Amino acid sequence: MSRPLLHVRDLTTTFTTSRGEVVSVDRVSFDLERGQTLGIVGESGSGKSVLGRTVMGLTSAAPNATVTGSVLFDGVDIANPDKKTRAQYLGARIAMIFQDPLSSLNPVKLIGVHITETLRRHDKSLSRQEARRRAIELLDTVRIPDPARRFGQYPHELSGGMRQRVGIAIALACRPQLLIADEPTTALDVTVQKHVLDLLGMLCEEQGMAMLLVSHDLGVVAGRSDKVAVMYAGRIQEEAVSSDFFRHQRHPYSQALLDAKPHLENPARAELVSIPGRPPDPAHRFPGCRFAPRCRFVQGRCREEEPSLESGGIPSHGAACFYPLDAVRSTQEVSI
Amino acid sequence: MKAAAGKVAQLLVVMFLVSLGTFSLTSLMPGDPAVAILGDNQSPEAYAELRDKLGLNEPLVERYFTWLGHVFQGDLGTSMVPPNEDVTSLIGSAFAVSIELAVLALVVALVVSIPLAMISARRPDGLLDRAASATTFGIMSVPSFVSGLVLIALLVNQLHLFPRVGWVGVTDGLGQNLYHAALPVITIALLEIPTFTRVLRGDLVRTLQEDFVLSARAKGMPAWRIMIFDAFRPSSYSLITVLGLSLAQLIGSTVIVETLFSLPGMGRLVVSSASQGNITVIQGAVLVIAACYVLINAGVDLMYSVIDPRIRRVGA
Amino acid sequence: MAGTGKTHLREAGSTLLRVEDLQVEFPAKGGRRVHAVSGVSFDVAPGETVGFVGESGCGKSTVARAVMHLPAPNSGVVNLDDTELGTLSAKRLRETRVAMQLIFQDPMASLNPRRKVKDLVQEGVEIWHRGGDRHALEERTRELLDDVGLDSATVWNRYPHELSGGQCQRVSIARALMMRPSLLICDEILASLDVSVQSQMLNLLKRTRAEHGLAMMFISHDLGVVKNISDRILVMYLGKVAEVLEVDALDRETVHHPYTQLLLASVPRVTGERIKPSVDGAAQDLPSPLNPPSGCRFRTRCPLATDRCAQEEPQLEEKRPGQFIACHHIS
């Protein structure tokens, strides 16, 4: 068996803030195979974005952050990268795209320069002309019409969808093996979102690139990922192969998350089953399952012991729950 | 292009108003120029004759346009105080001194404060940041005559590194010129460094939290490169505003430093002319200083659009 | 799309709000004009919820503000309860406007950070002296705060920054209800909330409108949300109405305006099956509202577009029962 591209074990990110220690990502473990897409879904404060940034090696540089555990990328631990590793991996073998395509581009820099500087950073022998040629090629790859003209424009001269394409082109510059997409379509209109997701899917396929697709929206991840991990309060609560996950959820939180959203497939005026309360304050941890205070199926044990992510019988479908919903919804389909 | 023409027209209007204001304000200044020139123990006829000769009996509006006509020919009149020099050349030589001092001081201040701000902004509230903040705060609270005297005591009297006072023009050799300018330049720069550092540090800290900085880090760019090539330019707007204001201010109001080092700059010229009631010189000086303000402001606006392409397009 | 036309309007007497030919333009650089809303007509019956959906830049938020006369539209007629807002004096307009309450997207930004929750909820009434005596006012404030799912005792003296986004939005709703409006205008009020909080808010809104007999204009980019809460839906594109439909039309086999079709097809489905990514055709940008396309405004992105669409603007016509569509190619 070949080793996975990304092998994450007990990854924990802690921030020291004025309100005390905040554990944003708490003992998270997962594997990602080459060329595969893992969707990471959670609400705000679930730690999904911090997880993405930590895998990228971006949080460990913050003065108030501590990262423990391991992130093995192709066998090399990059959880706390030194300067050399960072230079070798960041932007070259692992790349990232961000939520807001406008604010993640430097407003005073030409579109083209964003790309050429990445190219030349990781390949010092590249000439200016060659970098320019490659940048225009990349803009073309992400289906930006008239790439040579766009090369010489500023970010504010492009539409939101175009800007996100530029973000993708920058990320692709050095043909990374792993792309971390942090809410890549949240700031975009729904028609543009579809284009961008299609583009990402195709590029992964063409270039054999693996992707961590981070989103608050299960709908964005559905149909676009091989595996899904649902995060809540810093922990992965459920992890499964997508086809399996969307057929039935084992963790009450995952199910509640799906039920709470007014899907277009639901009949008009449908009553929504909402989740009462709100996510726990990450600065105030309590014993037991983190979802227990909001869970419909809570039992005494849930408030005392913390369940770990275990696959209960069904292969590769883990749920951090003492009383998973196995039998309840095995046949019910959410999709049309 | 249309926008640029509008800008120029706007500048001309402002300049016109400034000249009008300058002229009428100085005309309203207390004291009789004739008395100032002749002294206060002459016959009334002598004063009247002189007033007539100076054109002070003409209506204000007429005097203004006569004066403006001369100004356009580069003639600011003659000094009312013996030896009645040509005001244009009087101001010209003082202005040369002031502008050189101001520009050199600002360059020195920038050279010190930009790296200082970058070091501070790298780790906000870190050790270096707090040290820099304490130092700049300390410098800020020392008035220039104190820092100037300390510099003199230390660098002139103790170490004999610089001349005590005096000024040597550029025409007499650049080396001598800079040698004499050094101490006053440092004294003025010390005044500006704290402000520059604080303003730039604040903006850098804010910019460094932007997503595009994070995305530059995700591209594998080293921290120093991000600081210089990504964060600096978008963080420099306030610095440029402050820089423009300082430049304009320094041209006319470094009297203390000029006095301390006996420099023939604009500040001393204005102060001495004011005490002598030398109206033509004051009018000329105020006009030149005001013109500097207007031009520097225009320059600052231009800089904004050079730095920020978003503004550039609005003007286009 | 294009559509202008008023065939979808109902009898004047039966509606609470009737808006005809609303037109909003903003001046832009170089003497040009942004055509934000170009001839939009719609009506809202008492107790009815009308959803406005469309991509950013379609003018849906501008419609909300124009209805409130904040600022007044460039042209068009807004009738609230048979009062034409455009004919009112500034003072009368302010009084009449109280019957319409607007809630915004960003709950934190729309609440004054220096005022306590109790003051935020009461201030509107205090301005209009509609609260009766002090005691009754306080009573009603507590009641409404509890009604919108806040514990009035807990939040009474809190400031907005001490509340979560969802709680702030609840305060905004309580504050609006305090004025006893007949029409609630919700502008993207769920956009910045988490899914679990969104569903709480949707259920709250449904309960509130039933209890208070409210009509609503519900503006959102999220078709799923709009479908869940609306009785009628206006699909807007570039300042025009493409389609007006009864919400039930979304649950039956039918044809839609090509733009509605595009929106429906773009909404992600919750499915485990891998979607085959298709990237045929370059990305299409929204045309500039400074210089909108002639004829049907959607024609530049429309798969059905012909020459006719460039020359002639389609009108809203009832092409299917309960569906008014502005398209030449749908019969």
XYZ file of N, CA and C in Angstrom, chain B residues 48-193:
438
model
N 4.461 111.274 4.672
C 3.453 111.336 3.617
C 4.093 111.128 2.246
N 5.243 111.751 2.084
C 5.928 111.640 0.785
C 6.321 110.196 0.500
N 6.835 109.555 1.542
C 7.263 108.176 1.370
C 6.072 107.257 1.075
N 4.972 107.490 1.836
C 3.771 106.688 1.599
C 3.334 106.809 0.155
N 3.377 108.041 -0.336
C 2.984 108.278 -1.713
C 3.907 107.527 -2.665
N 5.204 107.606 -2.363
C 6.186 106.946 -3.214
C 5.987 105.431 -3.236
N 5.625 104.897 -2.054
C 5.408 103.451 -1.956
C 4.072 103.023 -2.558
N 3.269 104.025 -2.934
C 1.966 103.691 -3.515
C 0.945 103.301 -2.474
N 1.211 103.635 -1.220
C 0.295 103.207 -0.159
C -0.997 104.008 -0.150
N -1.029 105.101 -0.917
C -2.246 105.903 -0.926
C -3.250 105.465 -1.981
N -2.811 104.571 -2.868
C -3.731 104.050 -3.888
C -4.757 103.129 -3.215
N -5.918 102.917 -3.855
C -6.887 101.963 -3.285
C -6.288 100.550 -3.243
N -6.766 99.752 -2.299
C -6.202 98.419 -2.063
C -6.236 97.541 -3.313
N -7.399 97.581 -4.009
C -7.564 96.715 -5.178
C -6.533 97.052 -6.246
N -6.372 98.332 -6.456
C -5.416 98.772 -7.483
C -4.000 98.325 -7.117
N -3.671 98.515 -5.828
C -2.343 98.110 -5.360
C -2.135 96.619 -5.556
N -3.238 95.861 -5.309
C -3.125 94.409 -5.453
C -2.766 94.024 -6.887
N -3.494 94.617 -7.825
C -3.250 94.200 -9.208
C -1.888 94.671 -9.709
N -1.452 95.850 -9.260
C -0.107 96.292 -9.610
C 0.916 95.283 -9.096
N 0.717 94.913 -7.824
C 1.630 93.962 -7.171
C 1.609 92.622 -7.900
N 0.363 92.150 -8.233
C 0.217 90.850 -8.890
C 0.922 90.868 -10.242
N 0.772 92.024 -10.953
C 1.425 92.139 -12.250
C 2.931 91.970 -12.110
N 3.481 92.577 -11.092
C 4.921 92.443 -10.871
C 5.298 91.028 -10.482
N 4.429 90.419 -9.651
C 4.706 89.049 -9.212
C 4.838 88.125 -10.419
N 3.945 88.359 -11.409
C 3.992 87.499 -12.593
C 5.304 87.654 -13.345
N 5.914 88.836 -13.206
C 7.213 89.007 -13.861
C 8.355 88.581 -12.951
N 8.017 87.980 -11.838
C 9.051 87.508 -10.923
C 9.601 88.623 -10.053
N 8.862 89.729 -9.971
C 9.345 90.856 -9.186
C 8.482 91.024 -7.951
N 9.050 90.778 -6.798
C 8.290 90.893 -5.558
C 8.534 92.255 -4.887
N 9.175 93.161 -5.610
C 9.403 94.488 -5.061
C 10.749 94.585 -4.364
N 10.935 95.699 -3.660
C 12.190 95.870 -2.930
C 11.897 95.919 -1.450
N 12.890 95.515 -0.696
C 12.759 95.533 0.753
C 12.554 96.954 1.239
N 11.735 97.126 2.246
C 11.454 98.456 2.760
C 12.499 98.887 3.768
N 13.360 97.968 4.105
C 14.378 98.267 5.110
C 15.721 98.353 4.402
N 16.481 99.386 4.698
C 17.803 99.476 4.080
C 18.591 98.207 4.354
N 19.379 97.700 3.456
C 19.789 98.349 2.213
C 18.837 98.117 1.036
N 17.544 98.006 1.276
C 16.546 97.921 0.208
C 16.878 96.938 -0.908
N 17.124 95.720 -0.487
C 17.479 94.701 -1.484
C 16.259 94.279 -2.303
N 16.549 93.575 -3.361
C 15.497 93.013 -4.199
C 14.849 91.832 -3.435
N 13.536 91.914 -3.199
C 12.860 90.895 -2.393
C 12.962 89.510 -3.028
N 12.841 89.449 -4.342
C 12.891 88.161 -5.018
C 14.180 87.418 -4.709
N 15.303 88.149 -4.794
C 16.571 87.439 -4.557
C 16.763 87.166 -3.073
N 16.216 88.061 -2.247
C 16.282 87.864 -0.803
C 15.576 86.564 -0.416
N 14.343 86.435 -0.920
C 13.559 85.237 -0.611
C 14.172 84.019 -1.284
N 14.646 84.253 -2.519
C 15.244 83.142 -3.265
C 16.350 82.463 -2.476
N 17.259 83.238 -1.920
C 18.384 82.599 -1.234
C 17.928 81.959 0.066
N 16.975 82.605 0.774
C 16.464 82.010 2.006
C 15.704 80.719 1.699
N 14.939 80.745 0.614
C 14.135 79.588 0.238
C 15.034 78.398 -0.087
N 16.141 78.698 -0.795
C 17.061 77.619 -1.158
C 17.566 76.906 0.091
N 17.872 77.694 1.114
C 18.360 77.114 2.364
C 17.260 76.251 2.998
N 16.049 76.843 3.094
C 14.962 76.148 3.764
C 14.586 74.853 3.059
N 14.478 74.924 1.737
C 14.025 73.732 1.024
C 15.072 72.633 1.134
N 16.346 73.025 1.090
C 17.382 71.999 1.215
C 17.322 71.335 2.582
N 17.191 72.177 3.621
C 17.085 71.633 4.979
C 15.893 70.691 5.092
N 14.748 71.148 4.575
C 13.522 70.384 4.718
C 13.633 69.043 3.995
N 14.087 69.105 2.738
C 14.137 67.871 1.956
C 15.138 66.889 2.560
N 16.319 67.406 2.918
C 17.323 66.510 3.508
C 16.802 65.901 4.806
N 16.154 66.739 5.633
C 15.659 66.243 6.911
C 14.609 65.152 6.695
N 13.751 65.375 5.704
C 12.709 64.389 5.468
C 13.307 63.087 4.932
N 14.308 63.215 4.066
C 14.954 62.009 3.548
C 15.566 61.217 4.703
N 16.293 61.937 5.566
C 16.907 61.261 6.713
C 15.820 60.603 7.569
N 14.733 61.360 7.820
C 13.653 60.836 8.662
C 13.062 59.569 8.047
N 12.881 59.579 6.718
C 12.304 58.404 6.055
C 13.256 57.218 6.147
N 14.525 57.495 5.913
C 15.512 56.413 5.926
C 15.519 55.722 7.289
N 15.302 56.519 8.342
C 15.273 55.916 9.671
C 13.915 55.282 9.961
N 12.825 56.012 9.650
C 11.527 55.544 10.143
C 10.947 54.392 9.346
N 11.238 54.293 8.053
C 10.652 53.173 7.291
C 11.135 51.826 7.835
N 12.445 51.625 7.943
C 12.866 50.326 8.518
C 12.383 50.139 9.952
N 12.393 51.234 10.710
C 11.960 51.150 12.108
C 10.494 50.706 12.188
N 9.663 51.311 11.328
C 8.248 50.949 11.319
C 8.073 49.493 10.897
N 8.859 49.052 9.910
C 8.740 47.673 9.431
C 9.127 46.691 10.526
N 10.205 47.022 11.240
C 10.630 46.133 12.327
C 9.551 46.079 13.417
N 8.992 47.257 13.730
C 7.950 47.297 14.758
C 6.718 46.510 14.334
N 6.326 46.668 13.059
C 5.084 46.072 12.593
C 5.176 44.552 12.459
N 6.401 44.045 12.362
C 6.538 42.600 12.166
C 5.940 41.821 13.323
N 6.202 42.295 14.514
C 5.629 41.653 15.701
C 4.999 42.738 16.564
N 3.750 43.100 16.296
C 3.126 44.169 17.072
C 3.140 43.805 18.561
N 3.484 44.775 19.372
C 3.574 44.595 20.820
C 4.690 43.631 21.223
N 5.529 43.284 20.278
C 6.697 42.486 20.613
C 7.753 43.377 21.262
N 8.883 42.785 21.598
C 9.934 43.509 22.304
C 10.428 44.697 21.477
N 10.734 44.435 20.192
C 11.265 45.487 19.331
C 10.249 46.600 19.148
N 8.991 46.213 19.005
C 7.941 47.205 18.803
C 7.855 48.117 20.009
N 7.865 47.508 21.190
C 7.725 48.317 22.391
C 8.953 49.200 22.614
N 10.121 48.654 22.298
C 11.346 49.459 22.429
C 11.287 50.652 21.481
N 10.907 50.394 20.235
C 10.839 51.469 19.246
C 9.805 52.494 19.653
N 8.692 52.004 20.154
C 7.618 52.906 20.553
C 8.067 53.806 21.701
N 8.746 53.210 22.680
C 9.214 53.998 23.821
C 10.226 55.041 23.360
N 11.148 54.626 22.477
C 12.175 55.546 21.997
C 11.550 56.716 21.244
N 10.666 56.402 20.292
C 10.081 57.481 19.495
C 9.254 58.395 20.374
N 8.596 57.807 21.359
C 7.798 58.645 22.256
C 8.703 59.587 23.031
N 9.831 59.060 23.455
C 10.801 59.886 24.169
C 11.283 61.034 23.302
N 11.671 60.723 22.070
C 12.174 61.752 21.163
C 11.111 62.815 20.908
N 9.885 62.336 20.753
C 8.779 63.223 20.426
C 8.596 64.286 21.505
N 8.873 63.890 22.753
C 8.571 64.822 23.838
C 9.727 65.785 24.119
N 10.809 65.663 23.327
C 11.920 66.605 23.514
C 11.784 67.732 22.488
N 11.695 68.980 22.917
C 11.593 70.075 21.950
C 12.887 70.222 21.145
N 12.758 70.809 19.945
C 13.912 70.808 19.042
C 15.067 71.636 19.585
N 14.772 72.700 20.373
C 15.931 73.481 20.836
C 16.746 72.697 21.862
N 16.042 71.804 22.603
C 16.783 70.973 23.549
C 17.618 69.943 22.797
N 16.960 69.225 21.855
C 17.717 68.198 21.133
C 18.843 68.840 20.338
N 18.585 70.017 19.778
C 19.619 70.726 19.031
C 20.809 71.060 19.927
N 20.512 71.576 21.113
C 21.597 71.931 22.042
C 22.384 70.703 22.481
N 21.642 69.613 22.715
C 22.319 68.374 23.119
C 23.246 67.915 22.000
N 22.731 67.967 20.768
C 23.553 67.559 19.634
C 24.812 68.434 19.541
N 24.597 69.723 19.722
C 25.749 70.630 19.644
C 26.772 70.286 20.725
N 26.264 70.111 21.953
C 27.164 69.808 23.055
C 27.961 68.544 22.771
N 27.250 67.561 22.218
C 27.869 66.250 22.027
C 28.763 66.222 20.797
N 28.199 66.558 19.656
C 28.910 66.351 18.397
C 29.866 67.490 18.057
N 29.566 68.683 18.550
C 30.446 69.807 18.228
C 31.471 70.032 19.330
N 30.942 70.237 20.527
C 31.854 70.612 21.607
C 32.719 69.448 22.087
N 32.129 68.244 22.145
C 32.885 67.105 22.648
C 33.688 66.412 21.552
N 32.973 66.032 20.490
C 33.626 65.191 19.478
C 34.187 65.990 18.303
N 33.819 67.260 18.231
C 34.309 68.130 17.148
C 34.059 67.542 15.764
N 32.898 66.970 15.608
C 32.576 66.344 14.319
C 32.017 67.344 13.307
N 31.272 68.327 13.820
C 30.602 69.262 12.923
C 30.887 70.695 13.316
N 30.725 71.608 12.389
C 30.891 73.026 12.730
C 29.742 73.478 13.613
N 29.992 74.481 14.423
C 28.994 74.943 15.377
C 27.804 75.613 14.670
N 28.100 76.576 13.850
C 27.026 77.330 13.210
C 27.408 77.671 11.782
N 26.487 78.362 11.091
C 26.798 78.901 9.777
C 26.288 78.040 8.644
N 26.351 78.625 7.478
C 25.778 77.966 6.321
C 26.685 78.150 5.127
N 26.919 77.112 4.370
C 27.679 77.207 3.134
C 26.786 76.720 2.004
N 26.582 77.566 1.019
C 25.679 77.201 -0.081
C 26.237 76.081 -0.927
N 25.351 75.468 -1.695
C 25.765 74.362 -2.563
C 26.790 74.851 -3.578
N 26.629 76.120 -3.977
C 27.516 76.659 -4.998
C 28.967 76.706 -4.523
N 29.144 76.690 -3.205
C 30.510 76.713 -2.676
C 31.031 75.307 -2.394
N 30.454 74.335 -3.031
C 30.934 72.955 -2.856
C 29.954 72.133 -2.065
N 29.597 71.023 -2.627
C 28.567 70.175 -2.037
C 29.031 69.608 -0.696
N 30.313 69.236 -0.633
C 30.839 68.633 0.586
C 30.690 69.573 1.774
N 31.168 70.807 1.609
C 31.070 71.805 2.670
C 29.607 72.070 3.025
N 28.795 72.122 1.946
C 27.374 72.392 2.135
C 26.738 71.333 3.036
N 26.964 70.074 2.719
C 26.373 68.994 3.505
C 26.959 68.951 4.912
N 28.250 69.243 4.998
C 28.943 69.251 6.281
C 28.279 70.254 7.224
N 27.945 71.426 6.692
C 27.298 72.429 7.517
C 25.824 72.139 7.763
N 25.208 71.434 6.820
C 23.768 71.180 6.937
C 23.478 70.035 7.900
N 24.472 69.188 8.135
C 24.225 67.927 8.834
C 23.508 68.090 10.169
N 24.048 68.928 11.045
C 23.448 69.035 12.380
C 22.011 69.538 12.368
N 21.749 70.664 11.676
C 20.341 71.097 11.629
C 19.422 70.037 10.991
N 19.932 69.355 9.999
C 19.109 68.326 9.347
C 18.753 67.239 10.358
N 19.739 66.811 11.119
C 19.463 65.766 12.110
C 18.472 66.273 13.152
N 18.646 67.514 13.580
C 17.737 68.074 14.578
C 16.294 68.077 14.083
N 16.117 68.500 12.815
C 14.754 68.526 12.269
C 14.234 67.097 12.063
N 15.096 66.235 11.566
C 14.675 64.852 11.304
C 14.172 64.196 12.584
N 14.860 64.491 13.696
C 14.433 63.910 14.975
C 12.988 64.268 15.302
N 12.595 65.480 14.861
C 11.216 65.902 15.095
C 10.229 65.050 14.315
N 10.635 64.641 13.137
C 9.699 63.973 12.223
C 9.679 62.460 12.396
N 10.814 61.900 12.800
C 10.916 60.437 12.860
C 9.797 59.780 13.688
